[in-house]
Amino acid sequence: QDSGQHEGVIRTETRDGVGVIRLNRPKALNALNYDTMVAVVDAAEAWERDESISAIVLTGSEKAFAAGADIKEMSSKSYTEMYQSDWFAQWQRLTQVRLPIVAAVNGYALGGGCELAMMCDIIVAGEGAKFGQPEINLGVIPGMGGSQRLTRAVGKAKAMDMILTARNIGADEAERAGLVSRVVADDAVVDTALQIADTIAQKSRPAAMLAKEAVGAAFETPLAQGLTFERRVFHSLFATEDQKEGMAAFAERRDPTFKNR
Ligand code: CO8
């Protein structure tokens, strides 16, 4: 079901519990301008509030997931303008959306495009996908999390290589390095991401949201605190009907039917 076009910069639709966002600035290879940021974040937050949606797929086009932040929009801004508006800080809101988000990446995921993919929870890449942080070629550095999330994903050696030299890596190298969850044929990327999102949408919605929160805690907290958080969450899920149903279904050798999905 079509739920709208946010002034053309993205297209959204929902399919059986999955919300799909498609970046839609083909002439600019889906360069991320201010309006795109607001549209993506608004759509994702609206689905978080909508209990009929349990997972999100974010994708671009065959040629580009996104070729970075919109260089033309930024180029003439002053330091004061960038600082006062806290340029692009709103992407932070996307990382606070509690629903699992699957990125379906074909073509270029460069600069802010790579950083946007890394804000998602699972990355499915086409064989021809290219990931990179070429900001150094523009006289700047990554600004939407690349220096932090890429380093956590692939380690210092490869992050330094990519960020200091602007070298792009292909999908296979990205998978070996731990940046990408799965590599599939280019024309299977969106379907695979939709299948993954659909699989997640069949689970208990609160359990999937809390699982995402628990994995996220691994990046934010010391181990002992993360382990305590995980155990508290585990205990708390015993307050849900879905835990009773899931465990009863196992014992009765049948598929569970979760109420909250
Ligand atoms: N911004 C604006 N326009 C872009 C961008 C971009 N990032 N990328 C491509 N375009 C436009 C081109 O200008 C061109 O437009 P036009 O036809 O009007 O000239 C159109 O898209 C097609 O692009 P190309 O003709 O260049 O296509 P090619 O197939 O020849 O090349 C590339 C594809 C290799 C992807 C090439 O377009 C490219 O190098 N793009 C720029 C990649 C880049 O440098 N990305 C990093 C941008 S900076 C960034 O992301 C910082 C993020 C942090 C910001 C946070 C602030 C706090």
Short mmCIF file of C-alpha atoms and ligand atoms in Angstrom, two decimals:
data_model
loop_
_atom_site.label_atom_id
_atom_site.label_comp_id
_atom_site.label_asym_id
_atom_site.label_seq_id
_atom_site.Cartn_x
_atom_site.Cartn_y
_atom_site.Cartn_z
CA GLN A 1 0.00 0.00 0.00
CA ASP A 2 1.46 3.40 -0.99
CA SER A 3 1.65 5.75 1.93
CA GLY A 4 3.14 8.68 0.14
CA GLN A 5 6.00 10.52 -1.50
CA HIS A 6 7.75 13.03 0.70
CA GLU A 7 8.05 15.79 -1.88
CA GLY A 8 9.78 13.32 -4.15
CA VAL A 9 12.98 12.82 -2.16
CA ILE A 10 11.88 9.43 -0.85
CA ARG A 11 9.13 6.94 -1.64
CA THR A 12 7.52 4.89 1.07
CA GLU A 13 5.25 1.87 1.08
CA THR A 14 4.17 -0.74 3.60
CA ARG A 15 3.92 -4.47 3.00
CA ASP A 16 2.59 -6.83 5.67
CA GLY A 17 4.25 -5.33 8.70
CA VAL A 18 7.31 -3.98 6.85
CA GLY A 19 7.84 -0.32 6.01
CA VAL A 20 9.96 0.36 2.93
CA ILE A 21 11.83 3.61 2.32
CA ARG A 22 13.37 4.14 -1.11
CA LEU A 23 15.68 7.12 -1.55
CA ASN A 24 14.52 8.90 -4.67
CA ARG A 25 16.92 11.49 -6.02
CA PRO A 26 18.15 9.53 -9.04
CA LYS A 27 19.69 12.49 -10.84
CA ALA A 28 21.93 13.16 -7.84
CA LEU A 29 22.66 9.45 -7.14
CA ASN A 30 20.51 9.80 -4.01
CA ALA A 31 22.79 12.41 -2.49
CA LEU A 32 21.49 13.08 1.00
CA ASN A 33 20.21 16.63 1.31
CA TYR A 34 18.46 18.18 4.30
CA ASP A 35 14.96 17.32 3.03
CA THR A 36 15.94 13.67 2.54
CA MET A 37 17.18 13.45 6.11
CA VAL A 38 13.94 14.88 7.49
CA ALA A 39 11.78 12.64 5.27
CA VAL A 40 13.66 9.43 6.15
CA VAL A 41 13.66 10.15 9.86
CA ASP A 42 9.99 11.20 9.92
CA ALA A 43 8.92 8.05 8.06
CA ALA A 44 10.90 5.74 10.34
CA GLU A 45 9.63 7.43 13.50
CA ALA A 46 6.02 7.25 12.28
CA TRP A 47 6.41 3.49 11.76
CA GLU A 48 7.90 3.08 15.22
CA ARG A 49 4.68 4.58 16.60
CA ASP A 50 2.55 2.32 14.34
CA GLU A 51 2.23 -1.09 15.98
CA SER A 52 1.29 -2.71 12.68
CA ILE A 53 4.84 -2.10 11.39
CA SER A 54 7.60 -4.28 12.86
CA ALA A 55 10.65 -3.74 10.62
CA ILE A 56 11.96 -1.26 8.08
CA VAL A 57 13.84 -1.69 4.79
CA LEU A 58 15.89 1.26 3.53
CA THR A 59 17.13 1.19 -0.05
CA GLY A 60 18.22 3.35 -2.96
CA SER A 61 18.48 2.64 -6.69
CA GLU A 62 20.40 0.08 -8.73
CA LYS A 63 23.19 2.59 -9.36
CA ALA A 64 23.42 4.12 -5.91
CA PHE A 65 22.24 3.47 -2.39
CA ALA A 66 23.49 7.01 -1.78
CA ALA A 67 26.59 8.77 -3.12
CA GLY A 68 27.04 10.78 0.07
CA ALA A 69 25.78 13.94 1.65
CA ASP A 70 24.71 16.51 -0.96
CA ILE A 71 27.99 18.29 -1.68
CA LYS A 72 26.31 21.06 -3.68
CA GLU A 73 23.95 21.88 -0.80
CA MET A 74 26.81 22.07 1.72
CA SER A 75 29.64 23.55 -0.29
CA SER A 76 29.14 27.28 0.33
CA LYS A 77 28.04 27.08 3.95
CA SER A 78 30.08 28.88 6.59
CA TYR A 79 31.36 27.33 9.78
CA THR A 80 28.84 29.37 11.74
CA GLU A 81 25.93 28.08 9.64
CA MET A 82 27.10 24.48 9.95
CA TYR A 83 27.62 24.78 13.70
CA GLN A 84 24.51 26.79 14.57
CA SER A 85 22.21 24.45 12.64
CA ASP A 86 24.18 21.44 13.90
CA TRP A 87 24.15 20.27 10.29
CA PHE A 88 22.87 16.71 9.87
CA ALA A 89 22.60 16.03 13.61
CA GLN A 90 19.03 14.84 12.98
CA TRP A 91 20.36 11.60 11.48
CA GLN A 92 20.91 10.71 15.12
CA ARG A 93 17.13 10.31 15.36
CA LEU A 94 17.25 7.43 12.88
CA THR A 95 19.64 5.54 15.14
CA GLN A 96 17.17 5.99 18.00
CA VAL A 97 14.31 4.35 16.12
CA ARG A 98 13.75 1.07 17.99
CA LEU A 99 12.48 -1.00 15.04
CA PRO A 100 15.06 -3.17 13.24
CA ILE A 101 16.20 -1.51 10.00
CA VAL A 102 17.62 -3.49 7.06
CA ALA A 103 19.68 -1.58 4.47
CA ALA A 104 19.49 -2.94 0.91
CA VAL A 105 22.59 -1.60 -0.85
CA ASN A 106 23.23 -1.62 -4.58
CA GLY A 107 25.86 0.51 -6.29
CA TYR A 108 27.52 3.38 -4.46
CA ALA A 109 27.33 3.70 -0.68
CA LEU A 110 29.84 6.51 -0.28
CA GLY A 111 30.47 9.06 2.44
CA GLY A 112 27.14 9.77 4.11
CA GLY A 113 25.68 6.87 2.08
CA CYS A 114 28.04 4.39 3.73
CA GLU A 115 27.38 6.08 7.06
CA LEU A 116 23.61 5.82 6.55
CA ALA A 117 23.91 2.10 5.79
CA MET A 118 25.94 1.71 8.98
CA MET A 119 23.14 3.35 11.00
CA CYS A 120 20.97 0.39 9.98
CA ASP A 121 21.03 -2.95 11.81
CA ILE A 122 21.61 -5.37 8.93
CA ILE A 123 23.25 -4.55 5.58
CA VAL A 124 22.44 -6.66 2.52
CA ALA A 125 24.76 -5.77 -0.36
CA GLY A 126 24.68 -6.55 -4.04
CA GLU A 127 27.84 -8.03 -5.57
CA GLY A 128 28.50 -4.72 -7.33
CA ALA A 129 28.08 -2.52 -4.26
CA LYS A 130 30.89 -0.12 -3.38
CA PHE A 131 31.47 1.22 0.11
CA GLY A 132 33.78 4.12 0.85
CA GLN A 133 34.47 7.26 2.82
CA PRO A 134 35.87 9.66 0.18
CA GLU A 135 35.41 12.84 2.26
CA ILE A 136 39.20 13.34 2.46
CA ASN A 137 39.10 14.10 -1.28
CA LEU A 138 36.81 17.05 -0.50
CA GLY A 139 39.06 18.43 2.22
CA VAL A 140 36.82 17.18 5.03
CA ILE A 141 36.28 14.00 7.05
CA PRO A 142 33.27 11.70 7.61
CA GLY A 143 30.57 13.54 9.56
CA MET A 144 27.65 11.15 9.94
CA GLY A 145 29.44 8.58 12.07
CA GLY A 146 32.00 7.08 9.66
CA SER A 147 35.07 7.58 11.81
CA GLN A 148 33.27 5.88 14.70
CA ARG A 149 30.92 3.26 13.22
CA LEU A 150 33.25 2.14 10.41
CA THR A 151 36.07 1.72 12.92
CA ARG A 152 33.85 -0.36 15.20
CA ALA A 153 32.63 -2.43 12.23
CA VAL A 154 35.88 -3.15 10.39
CA GLY A 155 38.61 -2.27 12.89
CA LYS A 156 41.31 0.39 12.88
CA ALA A 157 43.46 -0.98 10.05
CA LYS A 158 40.81 -0.97 7.35
CA ALA A 159 38.99 2.11 8.65
CA MET A 160 42.23 4.14 8.51
CA ASP A 161 42.95 2.79 5.03
CA MET A 162 39.50 3.76 3.73
CA ILE A 163 39.19 7.12 5.49
CA LEU A 164 42.73 8.36 4.83
CA THR A 165 43.07 7.20 1.21
CA ALA A 166 39.39 7.32 0.11
CA ARG A 167 39.72 3.76 -1.23
CA ASN A 168 36.35 2.15 -1.96
CA ILE A 169 35.85 -1.48 -1.05
CA GLY A 170 33.61 -3.95 -2.87
CA ALA A 171 30.86 -6.06 -1.35
CA ASP A 172 33.02 -9.14 -0.79
CA GLU A 173 35.72 -7.21 1.02
CA ALA A 174 33.03 -5.44 3.03
CA GLU A 175 31.53 -8.79 4.06
CA ARG A 176 34.94 -10.23 5.00
CA ALA A 177 35.61 -7.13 7.09
CA GLY A 178 32.31 -7.41 8.97
CA LEU A 179 30.63 -4.34 7.49
CA VAL A 180 28.01 -6.27 5.55
CA SER A 181 25.69 -9.07 6.75
CA ARG A 182 25.03 -10.80 3.41
CA VAL A 183 26.15 -10.44 -0.21
CA VAL A 184 23.70 -11.50 -2.93
CA ALA A 185 23.25 -10.93 -6.67
CA ASP A 186 22.49 -7.27 -7.41
CA ASP A 187 18.98 -8.04 -8.59
CA ALA A 188 18.22 -10.05 -5.43
CA VAL A 189 19.19 -7.33 -2.94
CA VAL A 190 15.81 -5.74 -2.31
CA ASP A 191 13.95 -9.07 -2.22
CA THR A 192 16.48 -10.49 0.24
CA ALA A 193 16.16 -7.42 2.47
CA LEU A 194 12.37 -7.69 2.31
CA GLN A 195 12.54 -11.38 3.25
CA ILE A 196 14.79 -10.60 6.20
CA ALA A 197 12.45 -7.83 7.34
CA ASP A 198 9.45 -10.12 6.89
CA THR A 199 11.15 -12.83 8.96
CA ILE A 200 11.75 -10.30 11.73
CA ALA A 201 8.17 -9.04 11.43
CA GLN A 202 6.88 -12.56 12.20
CA LYS A 203 8.62 -12.51 15.59
CA SER A 204 7.40 -10.88 18.77
CA ARG A 205 7.68 -7.15 18.04
CA PRO A 206 8.77 -6.18 21.58
CA ALA A 207 11.30 -9.05 21.65
CA ALA A 208 12.83 -7.92 18.34
CA MET A 209 12.98 -4.30 19.52
CA LEU A 210 14.62 -5.31 22.79
CA ALA A 211 17.06 -7.61 20.95
CA LYS A 212 18.11 -4.61 18.84
CA GLU A 213 18.48 -2.51 21.99
CA ALA A 214 20.58 -5.20 23.68
CA VAL A 215 22.97 -5.57 20.72
CA GLY A 216 23.18 -1.78 20.54
CA ALA A 217 24.20 -1.71 24.21
CA ALA A 218 27.34 -3.69 23.27
CA PHE A 219 28.61 -0.53 21.57
CA GLU A 220 27.65 1.86 24.32
CA THR A 221 28.46 0.18 27.63
CA PRO A 222 31.23 -1.74 29.42
CA LEU A 223 30.80 -5.53 29.19
CA ALA A 224 29.61 -6.07 32.77
CA GLN A 225 26.92 -3.40 32.38
CA GLY A 226 25.89 -4.78 28.99
CA LEU A 227 25.56 -8.29 30.40
CA THR A 228 23.44 -7.03 33.28
CA PHE A 229 21.25 -5.08 30.84
CA GLU A 230 20.83 -8.19 28.68
CA ARG A 231 19.79 -10.31 31.68
CA ARG A 232 17.33 -7.68 32.92
CA VAL A 233 15.77 -7.53 29.44
CA PHE A 234 15.62 -11.33 29.30
CA HIS A 235 13.81 -11.41 32.65
CA SER A 236 11.43 -8.62 31.58
CA LEU A 237 10.29 -10.55 28.51
CA PHE A 238 8.67 -13.05 30.89
CA ALA A 239 6.04 -10.34 31.40
CA THR A 240 4.92 -10.74 27.75
CA GLU A 241 2.28 -13.07 26.33
CA ASP A 242 4.68 -13.74 23.48
CA GLN A 243 7.18 -15.45 25.78
CA LYS A 244 4.44 -17.75 27.09
CA GLU A 245 3.25 -18.48 23.55
CA GLY A 246 6.77 -19.01 22.15
CA MET A 247 7.79 -21.46 24.85
CA ALA A 248 4.41 -23.27 24.85
CA ALA A 249 4.62 -23.66 21.05
CA PHE A 250 8.09 -25.19 21.35
CA ALA A 251 6.87 -27.73 23.92
CA GLU A 252 3.81 -28.54 21.80
CA ARG A 253 5.95 -28.91 18.64
CA ARG A 254 4.03 -26.24 16.69
CA ASP A 255 4.83 -22.80 15.22
CA PRO A 256 4.24 -19.91 17.60
CA THR A 257 1.57 -17.31 16.86
CA PHE A 258 2.83 -14.15 18.48
CA LYS A 259 0.17 -11.61 19.48
CA ASN A 260 2.47 -8.62 19.34
CA ARG A 261 3.79 -8.60 15.81
N1 CO8 B 1 26.35 15.37 -3.77
C1 CO8 B 1 25.72 16.06 -4.74
N2 CO8 B 1 25.59 15.60 -5.99
C2 CO8 B 1 26.13 14.41 -6.28
C3 CO8 B 1 26.78 13.62 -5.31
C4 CO8 B 1 26.89 14.16 -3.99
N3 CO8 B 1 27.47 13.50 -2.99
N4 CO8 B 1 27.23 12.49 -5.89
C5 CO8 B 1 26.83 12.53 -7.18
N5 CO8 B 1 26.16 13.70 -7.42
C6 CO8 B 1 25.58 14.14 -8.68
C7 CO8 B 1 26.66 14.60 -9.66
O1 CO8 B 1 27.05 15.93 -9.37
C8 CO8 B 1 25.94 14.47 -10.97
O2 CO8 B 1 25.06 15.57 -11.12
P1 CO8 B 1 25.06 16.42 -12.53
O3 CO8 B 1 24.59 15.41 -13.53
O4 CO8 B 1 24.08 17.50 -12.25
O5 CO8 B 1 26.47 16.86 -12.75
C9 CO8 B 1 25.07 13.24 -10.77
O6 CO8 B 1 24.97 13.05 -9.35
C10 CO8 B 1 25.68 11.99 -11.36
O7 CO8 B 1 27.00 11.85 -10.83
P2 CO8 B 1 28.30 11.60 -11.74
O8 CO8 B 1 28.12 12.21 -13.08
O9 CO8 B 1 29.49 12.03 -10.95
O10 CO8 B 1 28.22 10.00 -11.87
P3 CO8 B 1 29.45 9.00 -12.13
O11 CO8 B 1 28.82 7.69 -12.41
O12 CO8 B 1 30.41 9.57 -13.10
O13 CO8 B 1 30.23 8.94 -10.72
C11 CO8 B 1 30.41 8.78 -8.31
C12 CO8 B 1 29.62 8.39 -9.58
C13 CO8 B 1 31.79 8.11 -8.34
C14 CO8 B 1 29.61 8.25 -7.11
C15 CO8 B 1 30.58 10.29 -8.23
O14 CO8 B 1 29.30 10.90 -8.43
C16 CO8 B 1 31.11 10.81 -6.93
O15 CO8 B 1 32.31 10.72 -6.69
N6 CO8 B 1 30.24 11.40 -6.09
C17 CO8 B 1 30.64 12.02 -4.84
C18 CO8 B 1 31.02 10.98 -3.78
C19 CO8 B 1 31.44 11.67 -2.53
O16 CO8 B 1 32.42 12.39 -2.47
N7 CO8 B 1 30.68 11.46 -1.44
C20 CO8 B 1 30.95 12.03 -0.14
C21 CO8 B 1 30.20 13.30 0.00
S1 CO8 B 1 30.59 14.18 1.50
C22 CO8 B 1 29.74 13.33 2.69
O17 CO8 B 1 29.03 12.40 2.42
C23 CO8 B 1 29.89 13.81 4.08
C24 CO8 B 1 28.86 13.16 5.00
C25 CO8 B 1 28.82 13.81 6.35
C26 CO8 B 1 27.99 15.08 6.36
C27 CO8 B 1 27.62 15.40 7.81
C28 CO8 B 1 27.83 16.84 8.14
C29 CO8 B 1 27.87 17.04 9.67
#
